[in-house]
PDB file of C-alpha atoms in Angstrom:
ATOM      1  CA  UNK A   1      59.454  -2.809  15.055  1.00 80.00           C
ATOM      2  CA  UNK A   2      60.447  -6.522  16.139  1.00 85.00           C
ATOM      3  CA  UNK A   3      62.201  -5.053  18.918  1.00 87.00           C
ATOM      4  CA  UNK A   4      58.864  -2.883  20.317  1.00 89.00           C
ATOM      5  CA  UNK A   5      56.496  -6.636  19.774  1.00 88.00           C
ATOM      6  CA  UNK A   6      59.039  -8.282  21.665  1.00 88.00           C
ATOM      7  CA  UNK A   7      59.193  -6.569  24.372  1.00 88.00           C
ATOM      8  CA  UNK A   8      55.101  -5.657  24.130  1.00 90.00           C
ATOM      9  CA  UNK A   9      53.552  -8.852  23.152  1.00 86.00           C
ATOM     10  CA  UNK A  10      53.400 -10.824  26.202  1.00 87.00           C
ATOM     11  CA  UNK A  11      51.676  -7.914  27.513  1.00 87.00           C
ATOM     12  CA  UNK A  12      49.616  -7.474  24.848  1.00 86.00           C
ATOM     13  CA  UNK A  13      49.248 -10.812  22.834  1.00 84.00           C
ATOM     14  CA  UNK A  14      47.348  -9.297  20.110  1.00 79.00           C
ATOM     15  CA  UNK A  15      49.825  -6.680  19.034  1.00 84.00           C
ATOM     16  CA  UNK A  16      51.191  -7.296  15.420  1.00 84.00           C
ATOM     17  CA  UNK A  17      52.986  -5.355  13.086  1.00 84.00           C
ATOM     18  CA  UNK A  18      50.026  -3.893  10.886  1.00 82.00           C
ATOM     19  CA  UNK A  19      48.414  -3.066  14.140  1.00 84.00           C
ATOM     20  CA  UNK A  20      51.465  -0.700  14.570  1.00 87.00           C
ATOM     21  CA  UNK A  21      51.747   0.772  11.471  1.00 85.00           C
ATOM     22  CA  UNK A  22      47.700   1.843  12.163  1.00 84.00           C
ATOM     23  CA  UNK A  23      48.391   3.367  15.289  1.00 87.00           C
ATOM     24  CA  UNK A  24      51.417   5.322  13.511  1.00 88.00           C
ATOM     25  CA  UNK A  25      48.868   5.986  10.430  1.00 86.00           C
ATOM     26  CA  UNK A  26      46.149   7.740  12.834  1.00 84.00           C
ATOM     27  CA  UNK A  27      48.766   9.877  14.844  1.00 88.00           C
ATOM     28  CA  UNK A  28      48.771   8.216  18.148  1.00 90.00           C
ATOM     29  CA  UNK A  29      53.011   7.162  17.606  1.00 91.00           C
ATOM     30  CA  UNK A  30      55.606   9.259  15.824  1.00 90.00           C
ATOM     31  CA  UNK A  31      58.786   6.759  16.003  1.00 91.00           C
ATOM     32  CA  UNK A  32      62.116   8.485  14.082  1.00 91.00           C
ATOM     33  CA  UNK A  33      63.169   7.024  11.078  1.00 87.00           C
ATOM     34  CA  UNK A  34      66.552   5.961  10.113  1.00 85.00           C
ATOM     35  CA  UNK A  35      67.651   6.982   6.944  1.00 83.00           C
ATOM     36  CA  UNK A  36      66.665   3.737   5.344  1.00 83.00           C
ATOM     37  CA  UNK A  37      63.523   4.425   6.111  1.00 82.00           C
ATOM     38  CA  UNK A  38      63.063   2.350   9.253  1.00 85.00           C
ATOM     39  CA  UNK A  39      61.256   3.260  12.147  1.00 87.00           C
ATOM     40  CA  UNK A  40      63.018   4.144  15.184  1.00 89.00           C
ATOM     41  CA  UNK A  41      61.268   3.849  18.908  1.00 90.00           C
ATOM     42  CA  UNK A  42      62.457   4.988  21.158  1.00 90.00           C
ATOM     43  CA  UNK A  43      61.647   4.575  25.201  1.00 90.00           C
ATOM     44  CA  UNK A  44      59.062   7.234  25.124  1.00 91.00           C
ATOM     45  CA  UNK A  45      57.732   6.036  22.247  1.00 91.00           C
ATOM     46  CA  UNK A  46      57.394   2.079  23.933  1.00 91.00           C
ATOM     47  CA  UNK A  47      55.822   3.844  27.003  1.00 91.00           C
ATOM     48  CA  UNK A  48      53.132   5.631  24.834  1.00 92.00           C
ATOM     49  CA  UNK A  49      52.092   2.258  23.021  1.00 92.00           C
ATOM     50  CA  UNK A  50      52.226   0.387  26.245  1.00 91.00           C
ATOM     51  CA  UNK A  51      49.702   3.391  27.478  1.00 90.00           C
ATOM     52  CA  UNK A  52      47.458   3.420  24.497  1.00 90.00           C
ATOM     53  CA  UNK A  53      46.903  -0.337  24.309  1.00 89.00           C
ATOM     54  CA  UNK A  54      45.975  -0.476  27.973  1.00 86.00           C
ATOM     55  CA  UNK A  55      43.601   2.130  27.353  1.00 83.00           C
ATOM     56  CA  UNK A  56      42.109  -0.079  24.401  1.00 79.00           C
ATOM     57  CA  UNK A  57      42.033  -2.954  26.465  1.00 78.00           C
ATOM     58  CA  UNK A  58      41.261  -2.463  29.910  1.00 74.00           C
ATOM     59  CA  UNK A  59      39.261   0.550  29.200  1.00 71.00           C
ATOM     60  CA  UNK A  60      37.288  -0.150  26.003  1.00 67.00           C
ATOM     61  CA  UNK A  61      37.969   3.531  24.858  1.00 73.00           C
ATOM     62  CA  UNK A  62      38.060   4.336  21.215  1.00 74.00           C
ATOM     63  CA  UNK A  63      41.257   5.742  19.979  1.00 79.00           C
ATOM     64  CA  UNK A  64      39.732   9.396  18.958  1.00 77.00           C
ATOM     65  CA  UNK A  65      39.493   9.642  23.084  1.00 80.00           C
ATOM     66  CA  UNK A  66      42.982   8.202  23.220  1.00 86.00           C
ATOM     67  CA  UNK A  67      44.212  10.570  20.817  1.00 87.00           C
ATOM     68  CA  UNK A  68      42.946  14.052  22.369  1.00 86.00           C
ATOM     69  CA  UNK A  69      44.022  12.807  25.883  1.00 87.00           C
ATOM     70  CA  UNK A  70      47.606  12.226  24.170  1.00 91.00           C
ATOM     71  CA  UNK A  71      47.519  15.249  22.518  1.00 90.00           C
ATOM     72  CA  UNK A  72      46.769  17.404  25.766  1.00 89.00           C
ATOM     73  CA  UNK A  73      49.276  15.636  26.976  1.00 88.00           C
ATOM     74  CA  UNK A  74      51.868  16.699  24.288  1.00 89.00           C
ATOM     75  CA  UNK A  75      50.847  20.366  24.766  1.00 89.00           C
ATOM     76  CA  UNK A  76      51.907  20.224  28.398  1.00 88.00           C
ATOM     77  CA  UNK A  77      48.502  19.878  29.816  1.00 86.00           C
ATOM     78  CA  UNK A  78      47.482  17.794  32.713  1.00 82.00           C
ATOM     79  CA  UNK A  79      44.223  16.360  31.924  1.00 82.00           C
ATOM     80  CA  UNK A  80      42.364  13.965  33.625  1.00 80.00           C
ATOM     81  CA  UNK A  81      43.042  10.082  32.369  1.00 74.00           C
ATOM     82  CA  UNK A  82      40.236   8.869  30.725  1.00 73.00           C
ATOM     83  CA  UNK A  83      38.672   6.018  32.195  1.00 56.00           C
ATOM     84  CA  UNK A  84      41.314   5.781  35.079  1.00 52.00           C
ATOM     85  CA  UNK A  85      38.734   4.729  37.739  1.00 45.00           C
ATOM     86  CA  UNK A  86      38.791   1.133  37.352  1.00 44.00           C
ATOM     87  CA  UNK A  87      36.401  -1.406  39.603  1.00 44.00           C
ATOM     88  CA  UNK A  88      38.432  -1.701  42.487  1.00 43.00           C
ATOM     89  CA  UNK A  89      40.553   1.516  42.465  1.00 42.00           C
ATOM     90  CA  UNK A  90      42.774  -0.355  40.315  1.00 44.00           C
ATOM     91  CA  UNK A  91      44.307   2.015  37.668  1.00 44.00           C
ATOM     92  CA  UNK A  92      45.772   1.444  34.473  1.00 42.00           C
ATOM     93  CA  UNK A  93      48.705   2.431  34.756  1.00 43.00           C
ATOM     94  CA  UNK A  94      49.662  -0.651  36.994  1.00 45.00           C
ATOM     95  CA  UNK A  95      48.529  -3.057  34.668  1.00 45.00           C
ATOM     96  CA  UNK A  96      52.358  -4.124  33.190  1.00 54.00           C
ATOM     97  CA  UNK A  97      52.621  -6.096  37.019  1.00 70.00           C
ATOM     98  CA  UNK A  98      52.677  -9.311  36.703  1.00 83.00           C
ATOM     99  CA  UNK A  99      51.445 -11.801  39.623  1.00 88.00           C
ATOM    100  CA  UNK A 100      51.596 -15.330  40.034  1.00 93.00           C
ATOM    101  CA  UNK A 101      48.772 -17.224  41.516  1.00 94.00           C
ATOM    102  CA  UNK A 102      49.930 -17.386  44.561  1.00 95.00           C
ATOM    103  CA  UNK A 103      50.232 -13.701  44.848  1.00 94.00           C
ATOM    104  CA  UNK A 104      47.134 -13.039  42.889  1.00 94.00           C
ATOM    105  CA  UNK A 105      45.442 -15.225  45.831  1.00 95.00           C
ATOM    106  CA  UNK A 106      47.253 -13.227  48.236  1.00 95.00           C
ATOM    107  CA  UNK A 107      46.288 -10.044  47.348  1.00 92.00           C
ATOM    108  CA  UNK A 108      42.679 -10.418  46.679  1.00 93.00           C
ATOM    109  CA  UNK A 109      41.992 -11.585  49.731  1.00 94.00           C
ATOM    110  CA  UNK A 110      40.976 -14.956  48.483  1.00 95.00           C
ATOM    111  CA  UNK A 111      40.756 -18.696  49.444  1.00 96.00           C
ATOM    112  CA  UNK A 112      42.509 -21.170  46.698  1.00 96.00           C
ATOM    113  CA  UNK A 113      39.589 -22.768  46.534  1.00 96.00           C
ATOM    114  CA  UNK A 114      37.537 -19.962  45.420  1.00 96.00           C
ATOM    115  CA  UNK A 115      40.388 -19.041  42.924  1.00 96.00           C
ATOM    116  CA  UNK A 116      40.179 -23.017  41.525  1.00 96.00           C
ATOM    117  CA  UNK A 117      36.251 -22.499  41.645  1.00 95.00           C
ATOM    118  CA  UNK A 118      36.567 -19.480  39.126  1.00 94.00           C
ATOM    119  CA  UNK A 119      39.004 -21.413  37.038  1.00 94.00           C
ATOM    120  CA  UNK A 120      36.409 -24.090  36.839  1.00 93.00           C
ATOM    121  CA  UNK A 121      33.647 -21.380  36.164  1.00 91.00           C
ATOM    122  CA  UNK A 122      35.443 -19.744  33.820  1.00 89.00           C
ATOM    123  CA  UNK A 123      35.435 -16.416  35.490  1.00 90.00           C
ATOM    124  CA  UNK A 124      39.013 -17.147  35.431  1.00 92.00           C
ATOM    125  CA  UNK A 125      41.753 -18.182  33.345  1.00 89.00           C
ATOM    126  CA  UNK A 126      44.551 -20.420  34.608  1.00 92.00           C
ATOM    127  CA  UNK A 127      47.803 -18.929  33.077  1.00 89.00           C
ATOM    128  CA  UNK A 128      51.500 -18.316  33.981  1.00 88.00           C
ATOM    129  CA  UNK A 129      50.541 -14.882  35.545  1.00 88.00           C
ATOM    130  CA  UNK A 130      47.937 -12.543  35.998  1.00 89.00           C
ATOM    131  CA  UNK A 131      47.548  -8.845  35.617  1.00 83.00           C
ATOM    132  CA  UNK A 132      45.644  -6.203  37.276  1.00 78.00           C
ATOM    133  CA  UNK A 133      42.641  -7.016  35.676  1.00 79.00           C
ATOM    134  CA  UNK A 134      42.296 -10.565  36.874  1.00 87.00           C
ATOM    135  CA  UNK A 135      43.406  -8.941  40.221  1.00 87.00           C
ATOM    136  CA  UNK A 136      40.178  -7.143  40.039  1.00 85.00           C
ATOM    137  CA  UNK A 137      38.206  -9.735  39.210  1.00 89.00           C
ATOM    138  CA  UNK A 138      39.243 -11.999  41.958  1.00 92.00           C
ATOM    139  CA  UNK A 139      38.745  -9.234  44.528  1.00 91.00           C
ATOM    140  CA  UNK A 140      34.877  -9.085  42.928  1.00 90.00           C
ATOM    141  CA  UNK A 141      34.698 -12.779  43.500  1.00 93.00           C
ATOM    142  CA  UNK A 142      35.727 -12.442  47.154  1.00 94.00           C
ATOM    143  CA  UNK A 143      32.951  -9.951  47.665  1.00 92.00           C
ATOM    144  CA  UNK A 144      30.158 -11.805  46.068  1.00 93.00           C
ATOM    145  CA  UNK A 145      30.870 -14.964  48.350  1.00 94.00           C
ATOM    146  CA  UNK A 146      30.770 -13.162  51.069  1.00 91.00           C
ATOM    147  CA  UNK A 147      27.244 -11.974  49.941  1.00 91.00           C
ATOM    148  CA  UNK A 148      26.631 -15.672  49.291  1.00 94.00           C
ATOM    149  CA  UNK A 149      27.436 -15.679  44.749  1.00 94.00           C
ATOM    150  CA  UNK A 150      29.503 -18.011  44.435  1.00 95.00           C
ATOM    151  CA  UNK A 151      31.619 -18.585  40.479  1.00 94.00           C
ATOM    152  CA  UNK A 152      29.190 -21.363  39.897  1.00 93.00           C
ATOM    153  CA  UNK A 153      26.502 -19.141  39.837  1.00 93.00           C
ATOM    154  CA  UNK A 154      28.322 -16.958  37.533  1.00 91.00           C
ATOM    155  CA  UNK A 155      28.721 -19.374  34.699  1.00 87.00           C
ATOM    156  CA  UNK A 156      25.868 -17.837  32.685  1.00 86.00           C
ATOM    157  CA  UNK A 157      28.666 -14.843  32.114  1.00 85.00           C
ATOM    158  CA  UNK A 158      30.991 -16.857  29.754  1.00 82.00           C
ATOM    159  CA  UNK A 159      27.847 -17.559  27.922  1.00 83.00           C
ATOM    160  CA  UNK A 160      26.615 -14.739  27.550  1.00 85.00           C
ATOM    161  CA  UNK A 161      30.297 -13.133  26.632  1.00 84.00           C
ATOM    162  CA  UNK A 162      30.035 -15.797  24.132  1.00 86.00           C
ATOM    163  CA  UNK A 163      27.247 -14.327  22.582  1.00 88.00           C
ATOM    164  CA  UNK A 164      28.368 -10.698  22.778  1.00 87.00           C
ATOM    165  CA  UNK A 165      31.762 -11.851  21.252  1.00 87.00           C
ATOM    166  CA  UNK A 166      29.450 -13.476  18.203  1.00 89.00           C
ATOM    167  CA  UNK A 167      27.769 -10.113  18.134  1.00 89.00           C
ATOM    168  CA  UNK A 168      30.625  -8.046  17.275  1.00 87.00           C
ATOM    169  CA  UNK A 169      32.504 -10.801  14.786  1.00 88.00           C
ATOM    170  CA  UNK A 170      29.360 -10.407  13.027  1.00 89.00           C
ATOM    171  CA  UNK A 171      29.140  -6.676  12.770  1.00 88.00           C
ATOM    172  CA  UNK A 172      32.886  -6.706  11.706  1.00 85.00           C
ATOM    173  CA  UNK A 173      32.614  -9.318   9.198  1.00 85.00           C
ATOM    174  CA  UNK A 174      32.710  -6.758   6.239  1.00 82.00           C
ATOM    175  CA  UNK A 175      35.573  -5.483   7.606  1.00 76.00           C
ATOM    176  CA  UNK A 176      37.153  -8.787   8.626  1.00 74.00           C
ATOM    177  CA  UNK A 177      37.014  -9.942   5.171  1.00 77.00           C
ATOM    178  CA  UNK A 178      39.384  -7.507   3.734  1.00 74.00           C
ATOM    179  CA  UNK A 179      42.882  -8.846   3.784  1.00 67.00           C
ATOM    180  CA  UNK A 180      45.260  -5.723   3.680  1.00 65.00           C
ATOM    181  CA  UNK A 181      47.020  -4.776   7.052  1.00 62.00           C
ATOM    182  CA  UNK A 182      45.240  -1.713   7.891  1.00 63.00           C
ATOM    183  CA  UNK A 183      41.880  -3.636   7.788  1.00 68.00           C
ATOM    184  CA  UNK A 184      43.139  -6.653  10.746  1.00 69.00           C
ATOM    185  CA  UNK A 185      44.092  -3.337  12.750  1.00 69.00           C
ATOM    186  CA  UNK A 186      40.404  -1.427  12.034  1.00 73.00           C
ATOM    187  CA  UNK A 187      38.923  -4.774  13.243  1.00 78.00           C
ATOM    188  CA  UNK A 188      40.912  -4.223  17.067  1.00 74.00           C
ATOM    189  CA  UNK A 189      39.631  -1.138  16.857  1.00 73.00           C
ATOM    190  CA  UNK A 190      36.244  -1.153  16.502  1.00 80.00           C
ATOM    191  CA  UNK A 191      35.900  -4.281  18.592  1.00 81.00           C
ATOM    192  CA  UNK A 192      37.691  -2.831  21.470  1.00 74.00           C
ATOM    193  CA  UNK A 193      34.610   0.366  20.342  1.00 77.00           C
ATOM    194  CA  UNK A 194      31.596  -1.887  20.238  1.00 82.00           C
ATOM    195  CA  UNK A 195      32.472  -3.717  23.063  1.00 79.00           C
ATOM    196  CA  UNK A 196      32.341  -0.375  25.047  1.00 75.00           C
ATOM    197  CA  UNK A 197      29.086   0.129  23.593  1.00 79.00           C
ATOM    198  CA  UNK A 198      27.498  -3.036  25.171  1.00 82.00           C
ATOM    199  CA  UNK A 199      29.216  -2.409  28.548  1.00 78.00           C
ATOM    200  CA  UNK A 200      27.093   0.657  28.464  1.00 77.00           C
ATOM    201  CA  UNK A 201      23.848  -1.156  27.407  1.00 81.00           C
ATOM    202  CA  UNK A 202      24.221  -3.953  29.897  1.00 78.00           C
ATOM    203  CA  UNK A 203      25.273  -1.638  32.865  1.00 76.00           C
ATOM    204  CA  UNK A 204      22.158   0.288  32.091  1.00 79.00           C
ATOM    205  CA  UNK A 205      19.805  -2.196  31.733  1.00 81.00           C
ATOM    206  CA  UNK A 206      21.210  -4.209  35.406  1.00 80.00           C
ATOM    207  CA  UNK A 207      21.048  -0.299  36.661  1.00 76.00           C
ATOM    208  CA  UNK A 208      17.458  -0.377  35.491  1.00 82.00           C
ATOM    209  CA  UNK A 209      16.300  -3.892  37.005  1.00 81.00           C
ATOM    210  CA  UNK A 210      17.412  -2.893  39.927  1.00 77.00           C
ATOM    211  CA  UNK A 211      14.760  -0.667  41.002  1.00 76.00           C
ATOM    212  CA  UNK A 212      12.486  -3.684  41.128  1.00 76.00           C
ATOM    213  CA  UNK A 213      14.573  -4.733  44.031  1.00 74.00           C
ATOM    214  CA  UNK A 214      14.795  -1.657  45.860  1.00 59.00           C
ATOM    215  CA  UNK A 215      12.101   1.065  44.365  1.00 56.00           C
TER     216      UNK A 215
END
């Protein structure tokens, strides 16, 4: 198991141990065990975690999704990935690339001073590297200045994710305040759920204002 976090946690900074175990406990993972009773993953196993947690996180879908895509998968079906489509035509199975900034400037298309101006608007978050969904982000960026938005009008975001994020630690708190392993890994889960669930609100309701711009 120390083996699979090290080579998963940069990618996945939230990944722990009990998290794991969960995943193993609902029947996403079946890693061998030795005869000591340790588990055992191997390659196909690290691929499948590195799948399901990029379905968690870049695609806010609950695991019971996760698990009947899996287990068409396992029967030798080919069914369509769930939530695939990202913004951009980015999919999610390229998110384990890794860019720096000067390549994540490069590919979006972008100026460094727009990619400083989201750092300072906290669109963006300076870091060693930057995945696809920062990628997709910046590419977003490069279309709204054309359109005149600049990331300083787009500060009100981290605000209100702010207030979503206090939202959901609020919901979970009951949950939260159990201490046993399985409970830290419930809490991923069902934040990774509800945050779904206010994408959906707040794509509905900007859907909805915007037939006072164009009726």
């Amino acid at each position: 198991m120390g083996q699979v976090l090290s080579k998963l946690t940069a990618e996945f900074p939230d990944l722990t141990p009990s998290k794991l175990r969960f995943l193993e406990e609902r029947g996403l993972v079946h890693p061998a065990r030795t005869q000591s009773g340790y588990r055992k993953f191997s390659q196909n196993d690290l691929s499948r975690l590195r799948l399901i947690l990029t379905m968690q996180r870049d695609c806010y879908l609950p695991l019971a999704v996760i698990k009947d895509y899996l287990a068409d998968v396992d029967a030798g079906l080919n069914p369509p990935m769930p939530g695939s489509a990202l913004p951009g035509g980015a999919s999610i199975l390229q998110t384990g690339r890794r860019l720096s900034r000067d390549d994540l400037t490069r590919e979006a298309g972008a100026t460094p001073m727009l990619v400083q101006d989201a750092f300072s608007a906290s669109v963006l978050t300076p870091a060693d590297s930057y995945g696809e969904d920062s990628l997709v982000v910046l590419k977003a960026l490069v279309e709204l200045q054309r359109s005149g938005i600049e990331p300083r009008h787009l500060r009100g975001f981290r605000q209100a994710t702010e207030r979503e994020l206090g939202l959901i630690e609020s919901a979970l708190m009951p949950v939260a305040r159990r201490r046993d392993p399985s409970s830290r890994a419930k809490v991923a889960e069902l934040a990774m759920e509800i945050a779904g669930q206010l994408e959906i609100v707040r794509s509905s309701l900007i859907r909805s204002a915007l037939g006072r711009i164009a009726p």
